[in-house]
Coordinates of C-alpha atoms and ligand atoms in Angstrom, one line a residue:
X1 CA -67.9 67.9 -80.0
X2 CA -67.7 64.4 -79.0
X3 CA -65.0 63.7 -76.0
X4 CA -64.0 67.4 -75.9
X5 CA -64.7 68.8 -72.6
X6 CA -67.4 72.1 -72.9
X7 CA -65.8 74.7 -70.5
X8 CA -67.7 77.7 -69.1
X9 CA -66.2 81.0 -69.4
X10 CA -64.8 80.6 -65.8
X11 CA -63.6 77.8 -66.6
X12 CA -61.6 79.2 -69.9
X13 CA -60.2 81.7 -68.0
X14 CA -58.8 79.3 -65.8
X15 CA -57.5 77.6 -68.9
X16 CA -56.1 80.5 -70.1
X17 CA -54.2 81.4 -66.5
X18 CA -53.2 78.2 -66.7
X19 CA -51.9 78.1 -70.0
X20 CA -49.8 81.4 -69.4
X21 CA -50.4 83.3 -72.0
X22 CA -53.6 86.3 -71.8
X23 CA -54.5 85.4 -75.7
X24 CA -55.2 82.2 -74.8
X25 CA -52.5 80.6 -76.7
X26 CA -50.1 77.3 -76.0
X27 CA -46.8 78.3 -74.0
X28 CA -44.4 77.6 -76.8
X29 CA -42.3 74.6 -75.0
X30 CA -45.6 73.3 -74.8
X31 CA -46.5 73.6 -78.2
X32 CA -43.1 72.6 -79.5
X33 CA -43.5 69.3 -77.6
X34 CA -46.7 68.6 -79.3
X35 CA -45.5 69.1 -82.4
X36 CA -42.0 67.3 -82.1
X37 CA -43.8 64.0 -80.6
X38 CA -46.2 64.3 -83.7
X39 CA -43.2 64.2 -86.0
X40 CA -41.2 61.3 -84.4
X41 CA -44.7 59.3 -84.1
X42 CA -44.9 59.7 -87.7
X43 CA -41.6 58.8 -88.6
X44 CA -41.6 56.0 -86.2
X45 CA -45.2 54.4 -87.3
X46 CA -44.1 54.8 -91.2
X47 CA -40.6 53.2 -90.2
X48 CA -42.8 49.6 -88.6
X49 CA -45.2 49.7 -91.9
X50 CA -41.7 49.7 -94.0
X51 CA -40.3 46.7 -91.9
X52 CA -43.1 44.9 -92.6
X53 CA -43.8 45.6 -96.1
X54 CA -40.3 46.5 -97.7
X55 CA -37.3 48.2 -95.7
X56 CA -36.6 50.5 -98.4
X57 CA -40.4 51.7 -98.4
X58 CA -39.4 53.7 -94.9
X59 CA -40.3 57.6 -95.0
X60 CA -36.8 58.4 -93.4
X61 CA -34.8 56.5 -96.1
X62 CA -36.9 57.4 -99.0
X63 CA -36.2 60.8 -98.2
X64 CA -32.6 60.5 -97.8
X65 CA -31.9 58.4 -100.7
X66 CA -33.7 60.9 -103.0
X67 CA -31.7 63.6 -100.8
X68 CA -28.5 61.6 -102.3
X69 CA -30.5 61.0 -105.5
X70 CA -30.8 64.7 -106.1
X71 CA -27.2 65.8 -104.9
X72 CA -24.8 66.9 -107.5
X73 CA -21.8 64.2 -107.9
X74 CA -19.2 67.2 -106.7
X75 CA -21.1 67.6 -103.3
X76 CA -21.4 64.1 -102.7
X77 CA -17.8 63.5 -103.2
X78 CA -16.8 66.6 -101.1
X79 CA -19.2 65.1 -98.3
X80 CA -17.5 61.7 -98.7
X81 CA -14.1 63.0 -98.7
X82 CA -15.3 65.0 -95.7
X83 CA -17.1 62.9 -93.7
X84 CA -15.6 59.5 -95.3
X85 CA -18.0 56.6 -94.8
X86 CA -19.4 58.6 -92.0
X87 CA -21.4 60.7 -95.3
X88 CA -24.8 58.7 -94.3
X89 CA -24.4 59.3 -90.5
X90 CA -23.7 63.1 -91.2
X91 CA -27.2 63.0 -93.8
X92 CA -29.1 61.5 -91.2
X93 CA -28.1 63.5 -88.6
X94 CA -28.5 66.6 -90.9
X95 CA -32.5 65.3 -92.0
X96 CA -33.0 64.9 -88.1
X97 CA -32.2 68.1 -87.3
X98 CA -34.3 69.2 -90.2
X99 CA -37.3 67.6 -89.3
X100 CA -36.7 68.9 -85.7
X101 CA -36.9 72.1 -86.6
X102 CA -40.1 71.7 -88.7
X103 CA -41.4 69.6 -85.9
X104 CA -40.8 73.0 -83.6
X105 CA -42.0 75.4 -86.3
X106 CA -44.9 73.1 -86.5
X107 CA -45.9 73.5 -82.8
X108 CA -44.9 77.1 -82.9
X109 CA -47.2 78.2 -85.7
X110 CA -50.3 76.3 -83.9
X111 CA -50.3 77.5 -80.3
X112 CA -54.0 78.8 -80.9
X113 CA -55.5 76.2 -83.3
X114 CA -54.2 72.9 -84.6
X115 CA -54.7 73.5 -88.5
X116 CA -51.7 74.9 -89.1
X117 CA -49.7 71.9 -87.5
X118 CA -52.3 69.2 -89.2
X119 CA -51.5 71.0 -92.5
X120 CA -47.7 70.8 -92.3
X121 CA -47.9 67.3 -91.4
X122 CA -50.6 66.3 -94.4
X123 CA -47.8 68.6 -96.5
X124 CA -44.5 66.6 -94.9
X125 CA -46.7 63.2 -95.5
X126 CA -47.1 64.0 -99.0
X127 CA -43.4 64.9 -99.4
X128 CA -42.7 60.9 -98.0
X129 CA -45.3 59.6 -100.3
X130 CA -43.9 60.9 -103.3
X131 CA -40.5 60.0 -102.0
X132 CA -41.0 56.8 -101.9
X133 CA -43.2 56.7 -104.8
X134 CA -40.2 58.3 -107.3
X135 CA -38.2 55.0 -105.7
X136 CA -36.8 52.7 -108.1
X137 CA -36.2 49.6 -105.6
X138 CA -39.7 50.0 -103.8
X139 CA -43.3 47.9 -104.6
X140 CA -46.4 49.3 -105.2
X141 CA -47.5 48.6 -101.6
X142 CA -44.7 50.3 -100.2
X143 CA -46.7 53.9 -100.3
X144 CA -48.7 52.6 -96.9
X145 CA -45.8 53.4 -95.3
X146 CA -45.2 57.0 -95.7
X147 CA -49.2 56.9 -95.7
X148 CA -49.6 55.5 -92.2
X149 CA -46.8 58.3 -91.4
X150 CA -49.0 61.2 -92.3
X151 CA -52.3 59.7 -90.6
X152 CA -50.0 59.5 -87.6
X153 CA -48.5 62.7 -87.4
X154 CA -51.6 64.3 -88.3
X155 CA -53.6 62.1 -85.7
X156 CA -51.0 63.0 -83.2
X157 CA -50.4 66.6 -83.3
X158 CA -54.9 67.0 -83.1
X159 CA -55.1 65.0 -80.4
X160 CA -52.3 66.0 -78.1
X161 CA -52.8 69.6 -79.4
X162 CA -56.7 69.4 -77.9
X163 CA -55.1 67.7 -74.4
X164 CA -52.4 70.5 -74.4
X165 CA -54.8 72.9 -74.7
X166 CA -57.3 71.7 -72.4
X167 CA -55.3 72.0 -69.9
X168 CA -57.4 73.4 -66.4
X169 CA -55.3 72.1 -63.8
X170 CA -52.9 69.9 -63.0
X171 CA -55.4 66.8 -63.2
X172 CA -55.4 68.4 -67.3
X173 CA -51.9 68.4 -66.8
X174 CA -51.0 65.0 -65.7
X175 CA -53.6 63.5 -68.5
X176 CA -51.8 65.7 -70.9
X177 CA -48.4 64.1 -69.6
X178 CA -49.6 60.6 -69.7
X179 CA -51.0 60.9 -73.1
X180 CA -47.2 62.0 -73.9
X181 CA -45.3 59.5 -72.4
X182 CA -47.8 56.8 -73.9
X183 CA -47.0 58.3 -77.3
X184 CA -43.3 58.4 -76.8
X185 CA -43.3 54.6 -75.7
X186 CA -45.2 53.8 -78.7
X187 CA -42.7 55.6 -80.8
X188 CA -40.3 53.9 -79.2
X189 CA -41.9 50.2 -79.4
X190 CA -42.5 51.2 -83.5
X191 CA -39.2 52.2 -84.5
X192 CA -37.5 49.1 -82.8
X193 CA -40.2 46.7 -84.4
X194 CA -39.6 48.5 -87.6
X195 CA -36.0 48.2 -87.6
X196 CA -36.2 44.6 -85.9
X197 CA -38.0 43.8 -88.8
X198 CA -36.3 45.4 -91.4
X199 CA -33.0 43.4 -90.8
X200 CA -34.8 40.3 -90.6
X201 CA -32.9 39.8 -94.2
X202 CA -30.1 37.4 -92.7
X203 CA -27.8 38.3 -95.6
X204 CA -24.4 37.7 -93.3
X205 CA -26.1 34.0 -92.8
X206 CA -26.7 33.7 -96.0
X207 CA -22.9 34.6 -97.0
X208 CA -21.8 32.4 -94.3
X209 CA -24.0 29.3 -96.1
X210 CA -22.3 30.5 -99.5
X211 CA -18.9 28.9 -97.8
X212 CA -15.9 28.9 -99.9
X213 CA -15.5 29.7 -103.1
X214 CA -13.3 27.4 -104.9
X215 CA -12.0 28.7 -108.7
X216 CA -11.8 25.9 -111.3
X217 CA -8.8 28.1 -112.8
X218 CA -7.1 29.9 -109.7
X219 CA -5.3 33.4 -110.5
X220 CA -1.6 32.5 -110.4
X221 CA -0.5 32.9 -106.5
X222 CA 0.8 36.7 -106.2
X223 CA 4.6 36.4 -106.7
X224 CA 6.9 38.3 -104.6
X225 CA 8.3 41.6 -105.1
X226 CA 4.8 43.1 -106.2
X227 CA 5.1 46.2 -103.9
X228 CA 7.4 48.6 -101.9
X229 CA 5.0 48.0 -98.9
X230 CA 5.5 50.3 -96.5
X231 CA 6.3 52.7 -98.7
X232 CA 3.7 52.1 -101.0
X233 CA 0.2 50.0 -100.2
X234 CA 0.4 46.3 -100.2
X235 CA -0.4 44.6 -103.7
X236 CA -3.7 43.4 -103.0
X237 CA -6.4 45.6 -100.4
X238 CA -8.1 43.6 -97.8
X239 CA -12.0 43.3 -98.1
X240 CA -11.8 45.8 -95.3
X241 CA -9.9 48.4 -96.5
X242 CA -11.1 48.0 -100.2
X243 CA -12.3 51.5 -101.2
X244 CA -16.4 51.8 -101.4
X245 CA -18.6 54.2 -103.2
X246 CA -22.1 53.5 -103.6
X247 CA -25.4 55.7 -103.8
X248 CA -27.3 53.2 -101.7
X249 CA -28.2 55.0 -98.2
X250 CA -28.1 51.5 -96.7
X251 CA -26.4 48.3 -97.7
X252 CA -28.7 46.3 -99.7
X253 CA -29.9 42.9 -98.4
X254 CA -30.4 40.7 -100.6
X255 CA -30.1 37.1 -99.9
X256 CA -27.8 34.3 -102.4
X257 CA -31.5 32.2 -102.0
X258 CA -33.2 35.4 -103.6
X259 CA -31.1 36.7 -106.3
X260 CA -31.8 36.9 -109.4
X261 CA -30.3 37.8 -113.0
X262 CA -32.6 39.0 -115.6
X263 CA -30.3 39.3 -118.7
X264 CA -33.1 40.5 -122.0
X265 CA -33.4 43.4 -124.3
X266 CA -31.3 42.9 -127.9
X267 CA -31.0 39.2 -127.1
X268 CA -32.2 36.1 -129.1
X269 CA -33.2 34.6 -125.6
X270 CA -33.9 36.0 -122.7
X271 CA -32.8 34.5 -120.1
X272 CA -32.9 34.2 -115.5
X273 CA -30.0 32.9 -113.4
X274 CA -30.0 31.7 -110.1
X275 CA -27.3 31.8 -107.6
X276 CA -26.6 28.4 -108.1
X277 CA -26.4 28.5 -111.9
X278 CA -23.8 31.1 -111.1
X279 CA -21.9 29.2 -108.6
X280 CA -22.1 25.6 -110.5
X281 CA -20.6 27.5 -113.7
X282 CA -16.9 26.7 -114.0
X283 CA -15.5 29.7 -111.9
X284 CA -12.5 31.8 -112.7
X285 CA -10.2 34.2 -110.9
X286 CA -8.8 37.2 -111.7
X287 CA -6.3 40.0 -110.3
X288 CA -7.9 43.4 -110.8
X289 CA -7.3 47.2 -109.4
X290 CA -10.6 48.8 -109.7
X291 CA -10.8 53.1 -109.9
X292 CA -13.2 55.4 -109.0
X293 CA -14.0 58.4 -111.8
X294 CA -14.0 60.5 -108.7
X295 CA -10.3 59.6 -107.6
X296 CA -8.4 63.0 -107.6
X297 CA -4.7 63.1 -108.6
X298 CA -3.3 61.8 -105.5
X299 CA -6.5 60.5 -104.6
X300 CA -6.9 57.0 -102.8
X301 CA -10.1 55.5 -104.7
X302 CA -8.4 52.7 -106.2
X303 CA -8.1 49.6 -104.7
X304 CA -6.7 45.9 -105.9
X305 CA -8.2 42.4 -105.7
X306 CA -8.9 39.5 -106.5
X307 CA -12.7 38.1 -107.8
X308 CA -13.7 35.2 -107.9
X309 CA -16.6 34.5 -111.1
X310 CA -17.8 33.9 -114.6
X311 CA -16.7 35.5 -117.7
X312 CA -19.9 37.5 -118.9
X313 CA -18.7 36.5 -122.3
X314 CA -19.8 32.7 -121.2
X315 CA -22.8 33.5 -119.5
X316 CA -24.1 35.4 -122.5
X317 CA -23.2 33.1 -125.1
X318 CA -26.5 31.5 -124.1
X319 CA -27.9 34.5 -124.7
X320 CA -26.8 35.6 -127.9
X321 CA -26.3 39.2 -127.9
X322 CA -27.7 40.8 -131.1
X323 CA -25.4 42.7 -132.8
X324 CA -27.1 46.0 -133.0
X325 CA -26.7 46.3 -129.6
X326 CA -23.3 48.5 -128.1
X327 CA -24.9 49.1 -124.7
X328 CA -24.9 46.7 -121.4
X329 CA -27.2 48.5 -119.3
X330 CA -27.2 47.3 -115.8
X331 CA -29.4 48.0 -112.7
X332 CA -28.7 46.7 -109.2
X333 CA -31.6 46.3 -106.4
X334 CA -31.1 49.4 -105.0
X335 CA -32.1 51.0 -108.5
X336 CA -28.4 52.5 -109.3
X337 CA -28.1 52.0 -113.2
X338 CA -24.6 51.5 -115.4
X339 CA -24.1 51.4 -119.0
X340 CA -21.2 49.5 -120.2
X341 CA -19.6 49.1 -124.1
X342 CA -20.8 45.5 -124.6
X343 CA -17.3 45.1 -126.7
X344 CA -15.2 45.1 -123.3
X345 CA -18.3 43.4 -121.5
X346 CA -17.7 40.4 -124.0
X347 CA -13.7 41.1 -124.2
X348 CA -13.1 40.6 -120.4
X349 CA -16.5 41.4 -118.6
X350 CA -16.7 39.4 -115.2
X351 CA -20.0 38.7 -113.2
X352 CA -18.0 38.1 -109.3
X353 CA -19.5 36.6 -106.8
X354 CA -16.0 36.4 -104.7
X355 CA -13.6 38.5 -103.6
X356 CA -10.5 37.8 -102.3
X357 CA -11.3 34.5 -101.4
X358 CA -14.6 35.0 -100.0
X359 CA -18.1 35.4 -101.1
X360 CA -18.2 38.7 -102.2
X361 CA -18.8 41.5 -98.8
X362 CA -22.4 42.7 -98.6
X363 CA -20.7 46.1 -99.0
X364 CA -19.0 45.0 -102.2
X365 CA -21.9 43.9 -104.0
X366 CA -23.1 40.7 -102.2
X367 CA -24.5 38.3 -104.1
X368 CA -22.6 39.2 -107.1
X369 CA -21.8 42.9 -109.3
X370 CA -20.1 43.2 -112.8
X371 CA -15.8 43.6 -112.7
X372 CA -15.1 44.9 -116.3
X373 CA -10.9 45.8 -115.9
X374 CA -10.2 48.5 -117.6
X375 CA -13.6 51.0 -117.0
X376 CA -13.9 53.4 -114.0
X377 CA -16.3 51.8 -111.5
X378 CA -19.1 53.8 -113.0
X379 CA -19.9 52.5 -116.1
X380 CA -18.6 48.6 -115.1
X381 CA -18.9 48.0 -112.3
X382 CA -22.6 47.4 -110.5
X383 CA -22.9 45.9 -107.3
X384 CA -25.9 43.8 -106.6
X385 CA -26.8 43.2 -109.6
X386 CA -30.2 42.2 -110.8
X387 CA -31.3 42.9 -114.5
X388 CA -28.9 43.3 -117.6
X389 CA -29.9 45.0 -120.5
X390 CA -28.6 45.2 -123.9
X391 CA -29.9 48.3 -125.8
X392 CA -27.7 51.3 -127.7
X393 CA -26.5 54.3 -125.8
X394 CA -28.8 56.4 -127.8
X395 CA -31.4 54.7 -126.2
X396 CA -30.6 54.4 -122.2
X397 CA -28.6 57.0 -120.1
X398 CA -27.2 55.3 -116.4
X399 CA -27.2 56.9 -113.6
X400 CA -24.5 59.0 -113.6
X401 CA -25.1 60.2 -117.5
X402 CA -27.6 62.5 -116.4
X403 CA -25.4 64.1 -113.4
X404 CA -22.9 65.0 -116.4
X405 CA -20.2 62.5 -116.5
X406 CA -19.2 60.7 -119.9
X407 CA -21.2 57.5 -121.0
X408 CA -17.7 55.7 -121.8
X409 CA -15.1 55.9 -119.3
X410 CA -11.8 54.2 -119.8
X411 CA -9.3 54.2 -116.9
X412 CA -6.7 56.6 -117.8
X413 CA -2.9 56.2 -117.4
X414 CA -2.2 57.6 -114.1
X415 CA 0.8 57.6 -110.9
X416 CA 0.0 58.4 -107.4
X417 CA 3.4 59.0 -104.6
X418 CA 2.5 57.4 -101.5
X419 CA 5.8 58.1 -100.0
X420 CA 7.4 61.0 -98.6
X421 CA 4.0 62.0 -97.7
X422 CA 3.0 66.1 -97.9
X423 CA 5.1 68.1 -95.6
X424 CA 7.2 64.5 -94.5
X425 CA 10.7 65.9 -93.0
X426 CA 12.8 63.2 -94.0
X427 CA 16.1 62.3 -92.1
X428 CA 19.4 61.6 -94.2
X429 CA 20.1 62.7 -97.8
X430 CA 19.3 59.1 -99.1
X431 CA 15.4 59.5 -99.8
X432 CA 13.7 56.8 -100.6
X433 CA 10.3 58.3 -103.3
X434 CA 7.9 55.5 -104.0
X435 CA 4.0 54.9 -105.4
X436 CA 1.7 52.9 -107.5
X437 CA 1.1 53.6 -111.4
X438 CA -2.0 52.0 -113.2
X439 CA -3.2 51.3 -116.7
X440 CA -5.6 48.8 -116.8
X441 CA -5.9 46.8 -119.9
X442 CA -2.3 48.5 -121.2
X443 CA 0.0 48.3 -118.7
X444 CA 2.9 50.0 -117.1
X445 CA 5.9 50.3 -119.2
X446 CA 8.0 53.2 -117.0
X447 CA 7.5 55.4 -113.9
X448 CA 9.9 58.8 -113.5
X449 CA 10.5 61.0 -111.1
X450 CA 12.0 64.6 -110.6
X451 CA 13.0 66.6 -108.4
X452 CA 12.0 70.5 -107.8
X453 CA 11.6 70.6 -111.8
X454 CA 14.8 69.1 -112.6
X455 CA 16.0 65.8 -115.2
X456 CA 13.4 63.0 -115.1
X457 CA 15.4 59.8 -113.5
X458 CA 13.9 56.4 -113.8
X459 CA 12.3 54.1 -111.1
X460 CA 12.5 50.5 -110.1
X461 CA 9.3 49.2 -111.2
X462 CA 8.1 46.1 -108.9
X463 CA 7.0 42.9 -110.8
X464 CA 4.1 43.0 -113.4
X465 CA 0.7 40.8 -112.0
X466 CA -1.1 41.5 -115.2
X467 CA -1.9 44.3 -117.2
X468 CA -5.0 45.0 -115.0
X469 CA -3.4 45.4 -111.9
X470 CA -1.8 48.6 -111.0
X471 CA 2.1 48.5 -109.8
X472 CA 4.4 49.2 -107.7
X473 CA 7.4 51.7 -108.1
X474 CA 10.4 53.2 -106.2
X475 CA 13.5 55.4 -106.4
X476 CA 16.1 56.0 -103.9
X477 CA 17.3 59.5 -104.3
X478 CA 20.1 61.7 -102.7
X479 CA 18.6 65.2 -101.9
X480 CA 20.5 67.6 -100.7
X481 CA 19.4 69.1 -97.2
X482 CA 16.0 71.8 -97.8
X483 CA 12.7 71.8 -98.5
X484 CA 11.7 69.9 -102.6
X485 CA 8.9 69.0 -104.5
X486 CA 9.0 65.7 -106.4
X487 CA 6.5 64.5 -109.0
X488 CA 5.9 61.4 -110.8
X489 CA 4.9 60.2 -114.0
X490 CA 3.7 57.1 -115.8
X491 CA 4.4 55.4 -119.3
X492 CA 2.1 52.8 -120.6
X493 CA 3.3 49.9 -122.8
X494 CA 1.1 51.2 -126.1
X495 CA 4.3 54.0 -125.2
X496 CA 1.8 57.1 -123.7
X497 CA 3.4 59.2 -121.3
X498 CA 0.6 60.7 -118.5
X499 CA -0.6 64.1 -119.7
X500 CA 0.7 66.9 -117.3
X501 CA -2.3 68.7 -117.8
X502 CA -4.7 69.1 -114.7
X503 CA -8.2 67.6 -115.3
X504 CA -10.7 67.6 -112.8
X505 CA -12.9 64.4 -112.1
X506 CA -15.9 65.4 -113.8
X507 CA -16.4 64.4 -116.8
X508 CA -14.5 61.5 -117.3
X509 CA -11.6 61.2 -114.7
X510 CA -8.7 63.4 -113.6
X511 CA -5.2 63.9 -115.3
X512 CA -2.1 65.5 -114.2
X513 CA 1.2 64.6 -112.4
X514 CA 1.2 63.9 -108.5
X515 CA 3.5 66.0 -106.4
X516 CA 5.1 66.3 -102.8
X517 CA 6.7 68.3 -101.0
X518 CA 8.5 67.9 -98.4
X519 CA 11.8 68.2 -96.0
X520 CA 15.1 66.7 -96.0
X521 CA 17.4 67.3 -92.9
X522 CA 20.5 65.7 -91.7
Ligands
LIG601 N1 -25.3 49.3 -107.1 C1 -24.2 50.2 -107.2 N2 -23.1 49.8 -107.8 C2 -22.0 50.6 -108.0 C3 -22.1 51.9 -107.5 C4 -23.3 52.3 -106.9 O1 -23.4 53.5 -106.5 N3 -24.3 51.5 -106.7 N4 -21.0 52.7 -107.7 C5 -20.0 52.4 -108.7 C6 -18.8 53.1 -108.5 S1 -18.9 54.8 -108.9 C7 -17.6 52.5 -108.2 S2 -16.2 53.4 -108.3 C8 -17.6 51.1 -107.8 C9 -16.9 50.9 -106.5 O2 -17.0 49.6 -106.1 P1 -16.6 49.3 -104.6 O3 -17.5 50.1 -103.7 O4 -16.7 47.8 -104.4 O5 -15.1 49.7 -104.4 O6 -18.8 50.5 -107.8 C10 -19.7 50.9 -108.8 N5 -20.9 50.1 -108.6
LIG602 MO1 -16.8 55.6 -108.9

C-alpha cells in the first residue's frame, strides 16, 4: 500500500477515538465534505476541458440541455411562464441542488470504505458522457470533458476519503484540511479558466464589426396612427422587449466570421454561404409580428419587428429546389431542428440578419435565423441557423414534431385586450377597451367588442402596416357603474370571424375569445 500509512492497532484505536464513531466509521460532516468536494472537482475540471475543447461539451450543460431536451413542451412553458427568462437560472439552481444531494449521499454511504462513493461517481461520469455524447451541437472530442470529470471525482473522493480517514491527530487533521482547501482552490481556478475560456467567442465584437445594416429596399417608414399606445403596446417591440423562446440552455456564440449556410438535400446544387455573400446580396426589409404556438389566449408571445435580409426565394434560386421536395428542414448550431412548407419558404421566406435596424441580437438568432410571416415561430422560424434541408415531411420530423405539436402551423386569427387590465377599477363611465388583433398573411378586416354578453359594437381599427403585422384596435365605451366582463373578437379580410371555442396550445395554437373583467366606479 504505497503512501498509505500502516497503523498498529494502538494506533487504530486512536483513529477510531479520533474519528468519533466506535465502528470506525467517518463522522458524517466529514464524509459529506469529502464527497461534496469530489463532485464540484468534477464538475469544475470537466467544465476547463469543455472551454478548451468546445463550450457546449461541459458536463453541467450537457446535462441540463438534455434536462430541457427531455422536458415535455407544457412543463417548459409552465416553467417559463413561471420563472420567465429566469427558467435556466431556476434549472441550474435545481441540478445544483441535485448534485448536492448526491454529492452528500455519496459521502454518507462511504463513511467505512470509499467504493461506494468511487462507484457513484464512475455512475454520475457515465451519466455526463452519454449526455454529451446524445448532443447534437458537440464534436467527437468533446466526450474528454465529461471523461476528465469522472477521473476527477473519482480521483478525488479516494484520495481525500483515505486522508479523511487516516486521520490520528490533529497533524492528520491539518494534512486532511490542507489537502481540502488545495482541492477547493483548484476547483475554483478550473471553473474560472473554463468559463474564461468558454466565452472567449467575442460574438458582441463581432456584431459590433457587422455595423449597420443598410436595406437596398427600406420597409416604408411606420406611418402614424399604428397603435393606441398606452393602451395597447407600441407598433413595433424593441430588441429588448421582443418576446424569446429558445431551447438553447445558453445563447449560442457563434461568430459573423464563422457562420455558415449549408443549403443541400432535394437540390440541383448544393450550395455554402458566407456571411458576406449574405450581407453583399441586395438586402430587403420587412414589417413582421412573429407568434409563439405556446401564446395562450391573452398571452404575450407575440412581438413586432422589423428584419432586415434576403428573400429565401432568391437565395435558393441558385439552388434549384427540386420539386419533389415540400419540406425545408432547418437546424441551428445549437441542434434545435424546424420543418417548414417550402411553398411559403419560396412565397415570402426571409433569411434576417437584422432586426430593427441592427444586426440581428445574439438572443435573436445572431448571425442570421429564417422569418417566414405567417407560421408560428416553430416551424419558421430558426435562429442561428446553419444547414437547410429540403426533404418531404414523410421523411424528417423537427424538433417539436416528436413532443406532439402539428408539423404545419399557420398562425391563426386571433385578438388579445391589453386594456382595462384583469380586475382594473376604472374611474368614470366613459371606458376606453383597447388591444392588438393578428392574421398574418390575411389581415385584419374588423375587431368587436361586448359587454357582459351583450350586442357586439364595432372598434376603431388603427392603420393597416401590412398584412403581416398585427394591429391596433380601440373602443370607447360608456358602462354603467359595477363590475363587467368584456371580450373581443377578430375578423380577417378572407371574412373569418375568430372561433369562440377554447383550444389549448398544444397541438397547433390556441383559439378562443379574450376576456376581462373588471370595475367601473364613478
Ligand atoms: N435555434 C432555435 N430557433 C428557434 C427556437 C429554438 O428553440 N431554437 N424556437 C422557435 C420558437 S418556438 C419561436 S416562437 C421563435 C421565437 O423567436 P424569438 O425568440 O426571436 O422571439 O423562434 C423559433 N426559433
Ligand atoms: Mo414558439
Amino acid at each position: 500500500m504505497k503512501g498509505v500509512k500502516q497503523l498498529n492497532t494502538e494506533q487504530v484505536d486512536v483513529a477510531v477515538a479520533a474519528r468519533g464513531d466506535d465502528d470506525g466509521r467517518l463522522p458524517r460532516a466529514r464524509a459529506s465534505l469529502v464527497g461534496v468536494i469530489s463532485v464540484a472537482a468534477a464538475l469544475a475540471f470537466g467544465h476547463l476541458v469543455a472551454g478548451v475543447i468546445d463550450s457546449n461539451a461541459s458536463p453541467l450543460l450537457a446535462v441540463g440541455k438534455t434536462a430541457i431536451d427531455i422536458t415535455p413542451k407544457p412543463i417548459q412553458d409552465w416553467a417559463k411562464a413561471t420563472f420567465y427568462t429566469y427558467d435556466k437560472l431556476v434549472l441550474f439552481i435545481g441540478m445544483g441542488l441535485v448534485l448536492l444531494g448526491i454529492a452528500v449521499a455519496a459521502g454518507l454511504v462511504s463513511r467505512r470504505s470509499s467504493t461506494p462513493g468511487v462507484i457513484i461517481a464512475v455512475v454520475i461520469g457515465i451519466v455526463g458522457i452519454v449526455a454529451v455524447m446524445v448532443r447534437p451541437d458537440v464534436g467527437q472530442l468533446s466526450v474528454l470533458a465529461p471523461v476528465v470529470s469522472l477521473v476527477t471525482g473519482a480521483g478525488v473522493f479516494r484520495l481525500l476519503h483515505r486522508r479523511a480517514y487516516e486521520i490520528v491527530d490533529d497533524a492528520d487533521r491539518r494534512k486532511f484540511l490542507k489537502v481540502s482547501v488545495g482541492v477547493v482552490a483548484g476547483v475554483g481556478v478550473a471553473g474560472v479558466a473554463g468559463q474564461l475560456l468558454a466565452n472567449r467567442v467575442d460574438v458582441e465584437g463581432s456584431r459590433t464589426a457587422v455595423g449597420a445594416l443598410a436595406p437596398t429596399t427600406p420597409a416604408p417608414p411606420v406611418p402614424t396612427g399604428v397603435d393606441f399606445s398606452p393602451a395597447t403596446p407600441r407598433f413595433l417591440t424593441s430588441n429588448r422587449d421582443f418576446y424569446r423562446i429558445d431551447t438553447a440552455l445558453t445563447v449560442p456564440k457563434l461568430r459573423a466570421e464563422d457562420w455558415a449556410l449549408r443549403i443541400h438535400g432535394a437540390v440541383d446544387k448544393e450550395l455554402t454561404l458566407r456571411y458576406e455573400d449574405i450581407r453583399q446580396r441586395p438586402l430587403i426589409e420587412r414589417t413582421i409580428t412573429l407568434a409563439c404556438v405556446s401564446n395562450e389566449v391573452g398571452g404575450d408571445l407575440i412581438s413586432t419587428a422589423t428584419f432586415i435580409g434576403v428573400p429565401l426565394r432568391d437565395i435558393l434560386a441558385d439552388a434549384g429546389v427540386k420539386p419533389g421536395a415540400d419540406q425545408l428542414f432547418s437546424t441551428s448550431v445549437d441542434g434545435f431542428t424546424c420543418g417548414t412548407p417550402v411553398a411559403d419558404v419560396l412565397d415570402r421566406g426571409m433569411l434576417a440578419i437584422g432586426m430593427n435596424g441592427e444586426p440581428l441580437p445574439v438572443e435573436h438568432g445572431f448571425p442570421a435565423r429564417m422569418v417566414v410571416p405567417g407560421l408560428y415561430g416553430y416551424v419558421s422560424a430558426t435562429k442561428w441557423v446553419v444547414d437547410m434541408n429540403f426533404n418531404k415531411f414523410t421523411d424528417a420530423n423537427a424538433y417539436w414534431i416528436d413532443r406532439g405539436w402539428s408539423q404545419k402551423a399557420p398562425i391563426k386569427t386571433q385578438s388579445r385586450i391589453d386594456s382595462p387590465h384583469s380586475q382594473d377599477t376604472v374611474k368614470g363611465t366613459r371606458v376606453t377597451v383597447a388591444g392588438i388583433a393578428w392574421a398574418q398573411t390575411r389581415g385584419i378586416g374588423k375587431v368587436e367588442v361586448r359587454v357582459d354578453g351583450g350586442d357586439w359594437r364595432p372598434t376603431q381599427l388603427a392603420t393597416e402596416v401590412t398584412v403581416d403585422t398585427w394591429r391596433m384596435w380601440k373602443a370607447d365605451l360608456d358602462i354603467r357603474p359595477g363590475d363587467h366582463t368584456v371580450e373581443c373578437r377578430a375578423t380577417d379580410k378572407t371574412g373569418y370571424t375568430q372561433t369562440q371555442d377554447r383550444a389549448d396550445p398544444a397541438p397547433n395554437g390556441a383559439t378562443g375569445w379574450d376576456s376581462r373583467t373588471f370595475t367601473v366606479s364613478t
